[in-house]
Every structure is written in structure tokens, then in C-alpha cells.
Amino acid sequence: MLTEQQFTDAAERYLDMVYRIALNWFRSPADAEDAAQNAMLRLWQTDTEFRREEHLRYWLVRTTLNECKRISGHPWRKRMVSLENCPEPVFSDPARQTLFQEVMELPMKYRLPLYLYYYEGYSVDEVGEMLRLKASTVQTRLARGRAKLRTQLEEV
């Protein structure tokens, strides 16, 4: 179990990452805040011993993804229509901003692996573990996502 200071340090380091992953999943700041809050609550309540910083980071990503799936699975979500527009991150380079917007337009099965791989810096194997996919499936989705992205960018 984490001490209060260890939890505070972890929250300061990783809350932004947890929120960005949830925002990527939901495209709704309110839902992303809920998922991020629940993931951090699970961190506070866990008895898991984190031997390395990478283990803690991986645990938080996996917990955030599980929390997003749990929230998405509620029956009331099928009847809900999001009225909020998701504010997008601002990049200093307009080309990067355009690229990010195009990545966010991809279907989730391509968007999430691309986001975790390129924006969060995880390896193919790590993305596979987090999404519970084989590394070859992640590579395929990355390749297909890049191809779809290329097509989208050619149209712009």
C-alpha cells in the first residue's frame, strides 16, 4: 500500500497522462475526468507493491483503460448523446496540430494504439499488453492506422 506522500508524488507525475488516455478514449472531458478520478482512487486503494516506476506507470495505464471500458459498458451510455466538444491540445507547429486532429478522427481500434505508441512513447509489446492484444495485432493496427492517416492527410 502506498503512503500518502508516495500517492501524492504518483498523482502529480501521472494524473495528466491518465486524463489524456481517458480523454482519448471518450473524447469528452467530463467522462475523462470521471475515469481519471476512478483510476487514481484505485491507486489509493491498491495493495500492489510497485518495485519500479515503469510498473506503476503500466499499472496506471492498464487501470485507466479498464476504467474506461467499465464506464463505456454501462447501459445508460448507449442512450446518451455527448453535447460537449472536446478541447484539443494546442501545438506550436500547425502541422502537428493537423496531424493530431486527423489521428483523433480515426476509429478507436487504430486511434488508441497510435496514441499510446507515438504520443505516450510505449513500445509495440507494451501497447499490446495494455490493450490485451498480440504484438502482431498492434503492429497491424499501427500500419493500418498510418495508412488511413495518410489517406486522410492527402484529402486535406
Tab-separated table of N, CA and C in Angstrom:
chain	number	residue	atom	x	y	z
A	1	MET	N	0.843	-1.180	0.000
A	1	MET	CA	0.000	0.000	0.000
A	1	MET	C	0.887	1.241	0.000
A	2	LEU	N	0.474	2.230	-0.755
A	2	LEU	CA	1.253	3.454	-0.861
A	2	LEU	C	1.035	4.353	0.353
A	3	THR	N	2.094	5.047	0.724
A	3	THR	CA	1.938	6.059	1.760
A	3	THR	C	1.280	7.281	1.120
A	4	GLU	N	0.835	8.189	1.960
A	4	GLU	CA	0.190	9.386	1.444
A	4	GLU	C	1.145	10.180	0.549
A	5	GLN	N	2.414	10.261	0.952
A	5	GLN	CA	3.410	11.004	0.170
A	5	GLN	C	3.682	10.306	-1.169
A	6	GLN	N	3.793	8.973	-1.162
A	6	GLN	CA	4.016	8.233	-2.404
A	6	GLN	C	2.843	8.415	-3.362
A	7	PHE	N	1.622	8.366	-2.819
A	7	PHE	CA	0.443	8.567	-3.654
A	7	PHE	C	0.438	9.975	-4.244
A	8	THR	N	0.727	10.974	-3.428
A	8	THR	CA	0.749	12.360	-3.891
A	8	THR	C	1.780	12.535	-4.996
A	9	ASP	N	2.970	11.961	-4.813
A	9	ASP	CA	4.013	12.039	-5.840
A	9	ASP	C	3.553	11.378	-7.136
A	10	ALA	N	2.954	10.193	-7.026
A	10	ALA	CA	2.472	9.477	-8.212
A	10	ALA	C	1.360	10.262	-8.906
A	11	ALA	N	0.456	10.842	-8.127
A	11	ALA	CA	-0.641	11.623	-8.706
A	11	ALA	C	-0.099	12.841	-9.445
A	12	GLU	N	0.878	13.509	-8.877
A	12	GLU	CA	1.458	14.680	-9.524
A	12	GLU	C	2.164	14.307	-10.825
A	13	ARG	N	2.812	13.145	-10.843
A	13	ARG	CA	3.541	12.702	-12.031
A	13	ARG	C	2.615	12.182	-13.128
A	14	TYR	N	1.566	11.447	-12.762
A	14	TYR	CA	0.829	10.675	-13.758
A	14	TYR	C	-0.629	11.068	-13.988
A	15	LEU	N	-1.173	11.967	-13.213
A	15	LEU	CA	-2.576	12.313	-13.399
A	15	LEU	C	-2.839	12.874	-14.796
A	16	ASP	N	-1.932	13.693	-15.297
A	16	ASP	CA	-2.093	14.266	-16.632
A	16	ASP	C	-2.120	13.159	-17.692
A	17	MET	N	-1.227	12.184	-17.585
A	17	MET	CA	-1.186	11.065	-18.533
A	17	MET	C	-2.476	10.254	-18.455
A	18	VAL	N	-2.930	9.958	-17.244
A	18	VAL	CA	-4.165	9.191	-17.044
A	18	VAL	C	-5.342	9.938	-17.672
A	19	TYR	N	-5.413	11.232	-17.447
A	19	TYR	CA	-6.501	12.038	-18.014
A	19	TYR	C	-6.450	12.038	-19.544
A	20	ARG	N	-5.253	12.194	-20.119
A	20	ARG	CA	-5.123	12.222	-21.579
A	20	ARG	C	-5.553	10.896	-22.205
A	21	ILE	N	-5.215	9.783	-21.568
A	21	ILE	CA	-5.631	8.477	-22.087
A	21	ILE	C	-7.152	8.366	-22.044
A	22	ALA	N	-7.749	8.773	-20.934
A	22	ALA	CA	-9.208	8.719	-20.808
A	22	ALA	C	-9.876	9.687	-21.795
A	23	LEU	N	-9.290	10.846	-21.983
A	23	LEU	CA	-9.837	11.814	-22.938
A	23	LEU	C	-9.751	11.263	-24.357
A	24	ASN	N	-8.677	10.577	-24.651
A	24	ASN	CA	-8.525	9.937	-25.947
A	24	ASN	C	-9.607	8.890	-26.151
A	25	TRP	N	-9.944	8.171	-25.107
A	25	TRP	CA	-10.954	7.109	-25.189
A	25	TRP	C	-12.353	7.704	-25.388
A	26	PHE	N	-12.711	8.661	-24.535
A	26	PHE	CA	-14.083	9.173	-24.512
A	26	PHE	C	-14.339	10.371	-25.415
A	27	ARG	N	-13.316	11.205	-25.618
A	27	ARG	CA	-13.470	12.470	-26.333
A	27	ARG	C	-14.448	13.391	-25.611
A	28	SER	N	-14.574	13.206	-24.332
A	28	SER	CA	-15.451	14.027	-23.504
A	28	SER	C	-14.705	14.344	-22.217
A	29	PRO	N	-14.443	15.623	-21.942
A	29	PRO	CA	-13.702	15.973	-20.730
A	29	PRO	C	-14.370	15.475	-19.449
A	30	ALA	N	-15.688	15.534	-19.381
A	30	ALA	CA	-16.371	15.100	-18.155
A	30	ALA	C	-16.178	13.603	-17.919
A	31	ASP	N	-16.338	12.794	-18.963
A	31	ASP	CA	-16.143	11.352	-18.814
A	31	ASP	C	-14.680	11.029	-18.529
A	32	ALA	N	-13.783	11.767	-19.168
A	32	ALA	CA	-12.353	11.548	-18.934
A	32	ALA	C	-11.988	11.876	-17.486
A	33	GLU	N	-12.570	12.930	-16.949
A	33	GLU	CA	-12.316	13.284	-15.541
A	33	GLU	C	-12.808	12.177	-14.610
A	34	ASP	N	-13.999	11.637	-14.897
A	34	ASP	CA	-14.530	10.548	-14.075
A	34	ASP	C	-13.606	9.340	-14.105
A	35	ALA	N	-13.183	8.949	-15.294
A	35	ALA	CA	-12.315	7.779	-15.431
A	35	ALA	C	-10.967	8.014	-14.747
A	36	ALA	N	-10.412	9.205	-14.925
A	36	ALA	CA	-9.124	9.522	-14.296
A	36	ALA	C	-9.252	9.515	-12.776
A	37	GLN	N	-10.332	10.086	-12.269
A	37	GLN	CA	-10.550	10.102	-10.827
A	37	GLN	C	-10.688	8.677	-10.286
A	38	ASN	N	-11.445	7.836	-10.976
A	38	ASN	CA	-11.616	6.452	-10.533
A	38	ASN	C	-10.307	5.683	-10.584
A	39	ALA	N	-9.499	5.926	-11.609
A	39	ALA	CA	-8.200	5.248	-11.715
A	39	ALA	C	-7.290	5.660	-10.553
A	40	MET	N	-7.296	6.951	-10.232
A	40	MET	CA	-6.460	7.411	-9.120
A	40	MET	C	-6.989	6.893	-7.783
A	41	LEU	N	-8.301	6.766	-7.650
A	41	LEU	CA	-8.878	6.191	-6.438
A	41	LEU	C	-8.439	4.731	-6.280
A	42	ARG	N	-8.416	4.010	-7.391
A	42	ARG	CA	-7.954	2.613	-7.344
A	42	ARG	C	-6.480	2.543	-6.936
A	43	LEU	N	-5.685	3.528	-7.388
A	43	LEU	CA	-4.280	3.574	-6.972
A	43	LEU	C	-4.190	3.765	-5.462
A	44	TRP	N	-5.005	4.662	-4.919
A	44	TRP	CA	-5.003	4.915	-3.475
A	44	TRP	C	-5.374	3.660	-2.685
A	45	GLN	N	-6.312	2.862	-3.239
A	45	GLN	CA	-6.837	1.708	-2.527
A	45	GLN	C	-6.042	0.415	-2.749
A	46	THR	N	-5.146	0.397	-3.720
A	46	THR	CA	-4.469	-0.850	-4.073
A	46	THR	C	-3.455	-1.284	-3.018
A	47	ASP	N	-3.289	-2.587	-2.931
A	47	ASP	CA	-2.264	-3.165	-2.062
A	47	ASP	C	-1.028	-3.570	-2.865
A	48	THR	N	-1.025	-3.279	-4.143
A	48	THR	CA	0.067	-3.664	-5.031
A	48	THR	C	1.357	-2.957	-4.630
A	49	GLU	N	2.420	-3.716	-4.614
A	49	GLU	CA	3.753	-3.152	-4.355
A	49	GLU	C	4.391	-2.826	-5.698
A	50	PHE	N	4.749	-1.581	-5.912
A	50	PHE	CA	5.368	-1.160	-7.161
A	50	PHE	C	6.878	-1.109	-6.956
A	51	ARG	N	7.559	-2.070	-7.564
A	51	ARG	CA	9.008	-2.158	-7.394
A	51	ARG	C	9.754	-1.123	-8.231
A	52	ARG	N	9.185	-0.842	-9.415
A	52	ARG	CA	9.836	0.107	-10.319
A	52	ARG	C	8.811	1.129	-10.791
A	53	GLU	N	9.320	2.261	-11.243
A	53	GLU	CA	8.470	3.327	-11.750
A	53	GLU	C	7.691	2.866	-12.990
A	54	GLU	N	8.327	2.035	-13.841
A	54	GLU	CA	7.660	1.533	-15.039
A	54	GLU	C	6.448	0.666	-14.668
A	55	HIS	N	6.578	-0.091	-13.584
A	55	HIS	CA	5.473	-0.939	-13.126
A	55	HIS	C	4.285	-0.078	-12.705
A	56	LEU	N	4.539	0.988	-11.984
A	56	LEU	CA	3.484	1.907	-11.555
A	56	LEU	C	2.826	2.556	-12.768
A	57	ARG	N	3.636	3.021	-13.712
A	57	ARG	CA	3.101	3.680	-14.913
A	57	ARG	C	2.246	2.707	-15.716
A	58	TYR	N	2.724	1.494	-15.918
A	58	TYR	CA	1.971	0.471	-16.643
A	58	TYR	C	0.655	0.165	-15.913
A	59	TRP	N	0.729	0.017	-14.595
A	59	TRP	CA	-0.462	-0.293	-13.799
A	59	TRP	C	-1.504	0.814	-13.973
A	60	LEU	N	-1.067	2.063	-13.956
A	60	LEU	CA	-1.996	3.177	-14.124
A	60	LEU	C	-2.629	3.197	-15.513
A	61	VAL	N	-1.846	2.923	-16.546
A	61	VAL	CA	-2.404	2.888	-17.901
A	61	VAL	C	-3.425	1.768	-18.014
A	62	ARG	N	-3.068	0.593	-17.532
A	62	ARG	CA	-3.971	-0.569	-17.618
A	62	ARG	C	-5.250	-0.298	-16.808
A	63	THR	N	-5.100	0.267	-15.618
A	63	THR	CA	-6.253	0.573	-14.774
A	63	THR	C	-7.143	1.631	-15.434
A	64	THR	N	-6.528	2.629	-16.055
A	64	THR	CA	-7.295	3.664	-16.745
A	64	THR	C	-8.082	3.064	-17.909
A	65	LEU	N	-7.450	2.211	-18.692
A	65	LEU	CA	-8.152	1.571	-19.806
A	65	LEU	C	-9.295	0.694	-19.307
A	66	ASN	N	-9.062	-0.041	-18.236
A	66	ASN	CA	-10.132	-0.868	-17.663
A	66	ASN	C	-11.290	-0.002	-17.160
A	67	GLU	N	-10.950	1.115	-16.558
A	67	GLU	CA	-11.981	2.028	-16.049
A	67	GLU	C	-12.777	2.629	-17.204
A	68	CYS	N	-12.107	2.963	-18.286
A	68	CYS	CA	-12.799	3.482	-19.471
A	68	CYS	C	-13.746	2.432	-20.046
A	69	LYS	N	-13.295	1.186	-20.104
A	69	LYS	CA	-14.156	0.104	-20.596
A	69	LYS	C	-15.355	-0.084	-19.678
A	70	ARG	N	-15.117	-0.029	-18.377
A	70	ARG	CA	-16.201	-0.216	-17.419
A	70	ARG	C	-17.254	0.885	-17.565
A	71	ILE	N	-16.798	2.116	-17.654
A	71	ILE	CA	-17.726	3.239	-17.796
A	71	ILE	C	-18.458	3.150	-19.139
A	72	SER	N	-17.746	2.775	-20.189
A	72	SER	CA	-18.357	2.661	-21.519
A	72	SER	C	-19.401	1.564	-21.580
A	73	GLY	N	-19.261	0.552	-20.750
A	73	GLY	CA	-20.152	-0.598	-20.795
A	73	GLY	C	-21.494	-0.417	-20.133
A	74	HIS	N	-21.671	0.681	-19.423
A	74	HIS	CA	-22.952	0.903	-18.744
A	74	HIS	C	-24.074	1.066	-19.762
A	75	PRO	N	-25.227	0.449	-19.512
A	75	PRO	CA	-26.350	0.548	-20.454
A	75	PRO	C	-26.811	1.978	-20.722
A	76	TRP	N	-26.720	2.858	-19.727
A	76	TRP	CA	-27.180	4.230	-19.929
A	76	TRP	C	-26.339	4.971	-20.961
A	77	ARG	N	-25.109	4.524	-21.176
A	77	ARG	CA	-24.240	5.196	-22.152
A	77	ARG	C	-24.722	4.988	-23.580
A	78	LYS	N	-25.439	3.887	-23.822
A	78	LYS	CA	-25.928	3.626	-25.166
A	78	LYS	C	-27.018	4.619	-25.565
A	79	ARG	N	-27.694	5.209	-24.590
A	79	ARG	CA	-28.772	6.156	-24.855
A	79	ARG	C	-28.313	7.604	-24.741
A	80	MET	N	-27.077	7.799	-24.379
A	80	MET	CA	-26.577	9.139	-24.126
A	80	MET	C	-25.922	9.731	-25.376
A	81	VAL	N	-26.156	10.983	-25.631
A	81	VAL	CA	-25.524	11.692	-26.735
A	81	VAL	C	-24.663	12.785	-26.136
A	82	SER	N	-23.383	12.790	-26.482
A	82	SER	CA	-22.465	13.784	-25.948
A	82	SER	C	-22.728	15.139	-26.590
A	83	LEU	N	-22.891	16.162	-25.769
A	83	LEU	CA	-23.120	17.506	-26.265
A	83	LEU	C	-21.886	18.387	-26.128
A	84	GLU	N	-20.870	17.847	-25.503
A	84	GLU	CA	-19.664	18.634	-25.284
A	84	GLU	C	-18.680	18.445	-26.424
A	85	ASN	N	-18.036	19.507	-26.782
A	85	ASN	CA	-16.949	19.412	-27.744
A	85	ASN	C	-15.656	19.291	-26.960
A	86	CYS	N	-14.868	18.344	-27.345
A	86	CYS	CA	-13.618	18.083	-26.637
A	86	CYS	C	-12.568	19.113	-27.040
A	87	PRO	N	-12.061	19.868	-26.070
A	87	PRO	CA	-10.974	20.785	-26.434
A	87	PRO	C	-9.724	19.982	-26.774
A	88	GLU	N	-9.092	20.352	-27.847
A	88	GLU	CA	-7.911	19.621	-28.297
A	88	GLU	C	-6.656	20.298	-27.789
A	89	PRO	N	-5.596	19.519	-27.618
A	89	PRO	CA	-4.337	20.122	-27.205
A	89	PRO	C	-3.845	21.106	-28.275
A	90	VAL	N	-3.133	22.102	-27.846
A	90	VAL	CA	-2.611	23.102	-28.768
A	90	VAL	C	-1.134	22.809	-28.989
A	91	PHE	N	-0.745	22.738	-30.254
A	91	PHE	CA	0.650	22.503	-30.620
A	91	PHE	C	1.211	23.782	-31.221
A	92	SER	N	2.499	24.021	-31.014
A	92	SER	CA	3.114	25.223	-31.562
A	92	SER	C	3.249	25.134	-33.078
A	93	ASP	N	3.375	23.926	-33.600
A	93	ASP	CA	3.518	23.705	-35.031
A	93	ASP	C	2.151	23.351	-35.625
A	94	PRO	N	1.649	24.142	-36.576
A	94	PRO	CA	0.327	23.856	-37.162
A	94	PRO	C	0.244	22.465	-37.808
A	95	ALA	N	1.340	21.978	-38.358
A	95	ALA	CA	1.336	20.643	-38.973
A	95	ALA	C	1.087	19.568	-37.917
A	96	ARG	N	1.690	19.731	-36.744
A	96	ARG	CA	1.460	18.768	-35.657
A	96	ARG	C	0.014	18.820	-35.178
A	97	GLN	N	-0.552	20.025	-35.131
A	97	GLN	CA	-1.949	20.187	-34.727
A	97	GLN	C	-2.869	19.471	-35.716
A	98	THR	N	-2.607	19.640	-37.001
A	98	THR	CA	-3.403	18.980	-38.038
A	98	THR	C	-3.264	17.469	-37.931
A	99	LEU	N	-2.039	17.001	-37.736
A	99	LEU	CA	-1.804	15.565	-37.605
A	99	LEU	C	-2.560	14.998	-36.411
A	100	PHE	N	-2.497	15.688	-35.263
A	100	PHE	CA	-3.202	15.213	-34.073
A	100	PHE	C	-4.710	15.165	-34.323
A	101	GLN	N	-5.258	16.181	-34.963
A	101	GLN	CA	-6.695	16.202	-35.262
A	101	GLN	C	-7.080	15.034	-36.160
A	102	GLU	N	-6.235	14.714	-37.110
A	102	GLU	CA	-6.519	13.594	-38.012
A	102	GLU	C	-6.420	12.253	-37.280
A	103	VAL	N	-5.468	12.133	-36.367
A	103	VAL	CA	-5.369	10.910	-35.558
A	103	VAL	C	-6.641	10.732	-34.744
A	104	MET	N	-7.169	11.822	-34.187
A	104	MET	CA	-8.382	11.745	-33.369
A	104	MET	C	-9.624	11.391	-34.187
A	105	GLU	N	-9.558	11.534	-35.497
A	105	GLU	CA	-10.683	11.185	-36.366
A	105	GLU	C	-10.705	9.691	-36.715
A	106	LEU	N	-9.615	8.992	-36.435
A	106	LEU	CA	-9.554	7.562	-36.765
A	106	LEU	C	-10.482	6.757	-35.855
A	107	PRO	N	-10.912	5.577	-36.305
A	107	PRO	CA	-11.677	4.689	-35.413
A	107	PRO	C	-10.824	4.314	-34.200
A	108	MET	N	-11.482	4.029	-33.070
A	108	MET	CA	-10.765	3.780	-31.828
A	108	MET	C	-9.742	2.644	-31.942
A	109	LYS	N	-10.060	1.598	-32.706
A	109	LYS	CA	-9.129	0.464	-32.774
A	109	LYS	C	-7.791	0.854	-33.391
A	110	TYR	N	-7.756	1.937	-34.169
A	110	TYR	CA	-6.498	2.448	-34.710
A	110	TYR	C	-5.988	3.631	-33.891
A	111	ARG	N	-6.913	4.483	-33.430
A	111	ARG	CA	-6.551	5.709	-32.716
A	111	ARG	C	-5.796	5.408	-31.421
A	112	LEU	N	-6.316	4.476	-30.626
A	112	LEU	CA	-5.710	4.215	-29.320
A	112	LEU	C	-4.296	3.630	-29.428
A	113	PRO	N	-4.059	2.618	-30.270
A	113	PRO	CA	-2.674	2.149	-30.413
A	113	PRO	C	-1.732	3.243	-30.930
A	114	LEU	N	-2.184	4.032	-31.914
A	114	LEU	CA	-1.349	5.124	-32.423
A	114	LEU	C	-1.036	6.127	-31.320
A	115	TYR	N	-2.035	6.474	-30.537
A	115	TYR	CA	-1.830	7.442	-29.460
A	115	TYR	C	-0.825	6.908	-28.431
A	116	LEU	N	-1.039	5.678	-27.972
A	116	LEU	CA	-0.138	5.120	-26.956
A	116	LEU	C	1.286	4.959	-27.497
A	117	TYR	N	1.402	4.574	-28.753
A	117	TYR	CA	2.723	4.327	-29.342
A	117	TYR	C	3.462	5.639	-29.624
A	118	TYR	N	2.811	6.572	-30.302
A	118	TYR	CA	3.505	7.787	-30.728
A	118	TYR	C	3.465	8.925	-29.715
A	119	TYR	N	2.347	9.108	-29.021
A	119	TYR	CA	2.240	10.255	-28.124
A	119	TYR	C	2.676	9.930	-26.699
A	120	GLU	N	2.473	8.681	-26.251
A	120	GLU	CA	2.882	8.302	-24.896
A	120	GLU	C	4.206	7.543	-24.888
A	121	GLY	N	4.684	7.110	-26.052
A	121	GLY	CA	6.011	6.508	-26.162
A	121	GLY	C	6.127	5.059	-25.737
A	122	TYR	N	5.042	4.311	-25.741
A	122	TYR	CA	5.101	2.897	-25.381
A	122	TYR	C	5.542	2.065	-26.574
A	123	SER	N	6.187	0.936	-26.294
A	123	SER	CA	6.609	0.019	-27.352
A	123	SER	C	5.415	-0.787	-27.840
A	124	VAL	N	5.592	-1.476	-28.959
A	124	VAL	CA	4.527	-2.311	-29.515
A	124	VAL	C	4.114	-3.374	-28.504
A	125	ASP	N	5.090	-4.005	-27.856
A	125	ASP	CA	4.778	-5.040	-26.866
A	125	ASP	C	3.990	-4.462	-25.687
A	126	GLU	N	4.387	-3.286	-25.217
A	126	GLU	CA	3.686	-2.660	-24.094
A	126	GLU	C	2.256	-2.274	-24.474
A	127	VAL	N	2.082	-1.725	-25.669
A	127	VAL	CA	0.737	-1.376	-26.132
A	127	VAL	C	-0.109	-2.640	-26.219
A	128	GLY	N	0.489	-3.713	-26.721
A	128	GLY	CA	-0.223	-4.991	-26.807
A	128	GLY	C	-0.663	-5.490	-25.448
A	129	GLU	N	0.218	-5.400	-24.471
A	129	GLU	CA	-0.132	-5.835	-23.111
A	129	GLU	C	-1.269	-4.978	-22.547
A	130	MET	N	-1.180	-3.675	-22.751
A	130	MET	CA	-2.186	-2.771	-22.197
A	130	MET	C	-3.559	-2.981	-22.832
A	131	LEU	N	-3.562	-3.209	-24.131
A	131	LEU	CA	-4.829	-3.377	-24.842
A	131	LEU	C	-5.245	-4.844	-24.929
A	132	ARG	N	-4.419	-5.709	-24.339
A	132	ARG	CA	-4.662	-7.155	-24.362
A	132	ARG	C	-4.770	-7.678	-25.791
A	133	LEU	N	-3.775	-7.281	-26.584
A	133	LEU	CA	-3.676	-7.719	-27.969
A	133	LEU	C	-2.288	-8.304	-28.190
A	134	LYS	N	-2.166	-9.163	-29.191
A	134	LYS	CA	-0.848	-9.681	-29.563
A	134	LYS	C	-0.051	-8.540	-30.189
A	135	ALA	N	1.273	-8.621	-30.057
A	135	ALA	CA	2.136	-7.581	-30.628
A	135	ALA	C	1.920	-7.484	-32.137
A	136	SER	N	1.708	-8.610	-32.801
A	136	SER	CA	1.481	-8.587	-34.254
A	136	SER	C	0.182	-7.847	-34.591
A	137	THR	N	-0.834	-7.977	-33.742
A	137	THR	CA	-2.093	-7.263	-33.960
A	137	THR	C	-1.874	-5.762	-33.794
A	138	VAL	N	-1.076	-5.385	-32.791
A	138	VAL	CA	-0.771	-3.967	-32.584
A	138	VAL	C	-0.021	-3.425	-33.803
A	139	GLN	N	0.960	-4.178	-34.306
A	139	GLN	CA	1.712	-3.732	-35.479
A	139	GLN	C	0.781	-3.565	-36.684
A	140	THR	N	-0.139	-4.498	-36.847
A	140	THR	CA	-1.100	-4.409	-37.949
A	140	THR	C	-1.970	-3.171	-37.800
A	141	ARG	N	-2.460	-2.936	-36.588
A	141	ARG	CA	-3.317	-1.761	-36.368
A	141	ARG	C	-2.544	-0.462	-36.552
A	142	LEU	N	-1.282	-0.458	-36.135
A	142	LEU	CA	-0.461	0.733	-36.353
A	142	LEU	C	-0.274	0.973	-37.851
A	143	ALA	N	0.030	-0.085	-38.594
A	143	ALA	CA	0.235	0.048	-40.039
A	143	ALA	C	-1.052	0.498	-40.729
A	144	ARG	N	-2.167	-0.116	-40.377
A	144	ARG	CA	-3.444	0.267	-40.993
A	144	ARG	C	-3.857	1.674	-40.575
A	145	GLY	N	-3.591	2.012	-39.321
A	145	GLY	CA	-3.900	3.367	-38.856
A	145	GLY	C	-3.076	4.407	-39.592
A	146	ARG	N	-1.778	4.119	-39.799
A	146	ARG	CA	-0.923	5.044	-40.555
A	146	ARG	C	-1.410	5.176	-41.997
A	147	ALA	N	-1.841	4.044	-42.591
A	147	ALA	CA	-2.355	4.083	-43.970
A	147	ALA	C	-3.627	4.931	-44.049
A	148	LYS	N	-4.523	4.749	-43.084
A	148	LYS	CA	-5.749	5.554	-43.058
A	148	LYS	C	-5.407	7.027	-42.845
A	149	LEU	N	-4.430	7.264	-41.997
A	149	LEU	CA	-3.992	8.628	-41.728
A	149	LEU	C	-3.418	9.269	-42.990
A	150	ARG	N	-2.607	8.509	-43.716
A	150	ARG	CA	-2.038	9.012	-44.970
A	150	ARG	C	-3.147	9.404	-45.946
A	151	THR	N	-4.148	8.542	-46.050
A	151	THR	CA	-5.280	8.816	-46.938
A	151	THR	C	-6.016	10.075	-46.493
A	152	GLN	N	-6.260	10.191	-45.212
A	152	GLN	CA	-6.948	11.383	-44.681
A	152	GLN	C	-6.145	12.647	-44.955
A	153	LEU	N	-4.831	12.571	-44.763
A	153	LEU	CA	-3.978	13.754	-44.943
A	153	LEU	C	-3.869	14.146	-46.406
A	154	GLU	N	-3.940	13.183	-47.306
A	154	GLU	CA	-3.906	13.505	-48.736
A	154	GLU	C	-5.160	14.253	-49.157
A	155	GLU	N	-6.268	13.986	-48.457
A	155	GLU	CA	-7.538	14.654	-48.775
A	155	GLU	C	-7.571	16.080	-48.256
A	156	VAL	N	-6.750	16.383	-47.246
A	156	VAL	CA	-6.757	17.720	-46.626
A	156	VAL	C	-6.081	18.741	-47.473
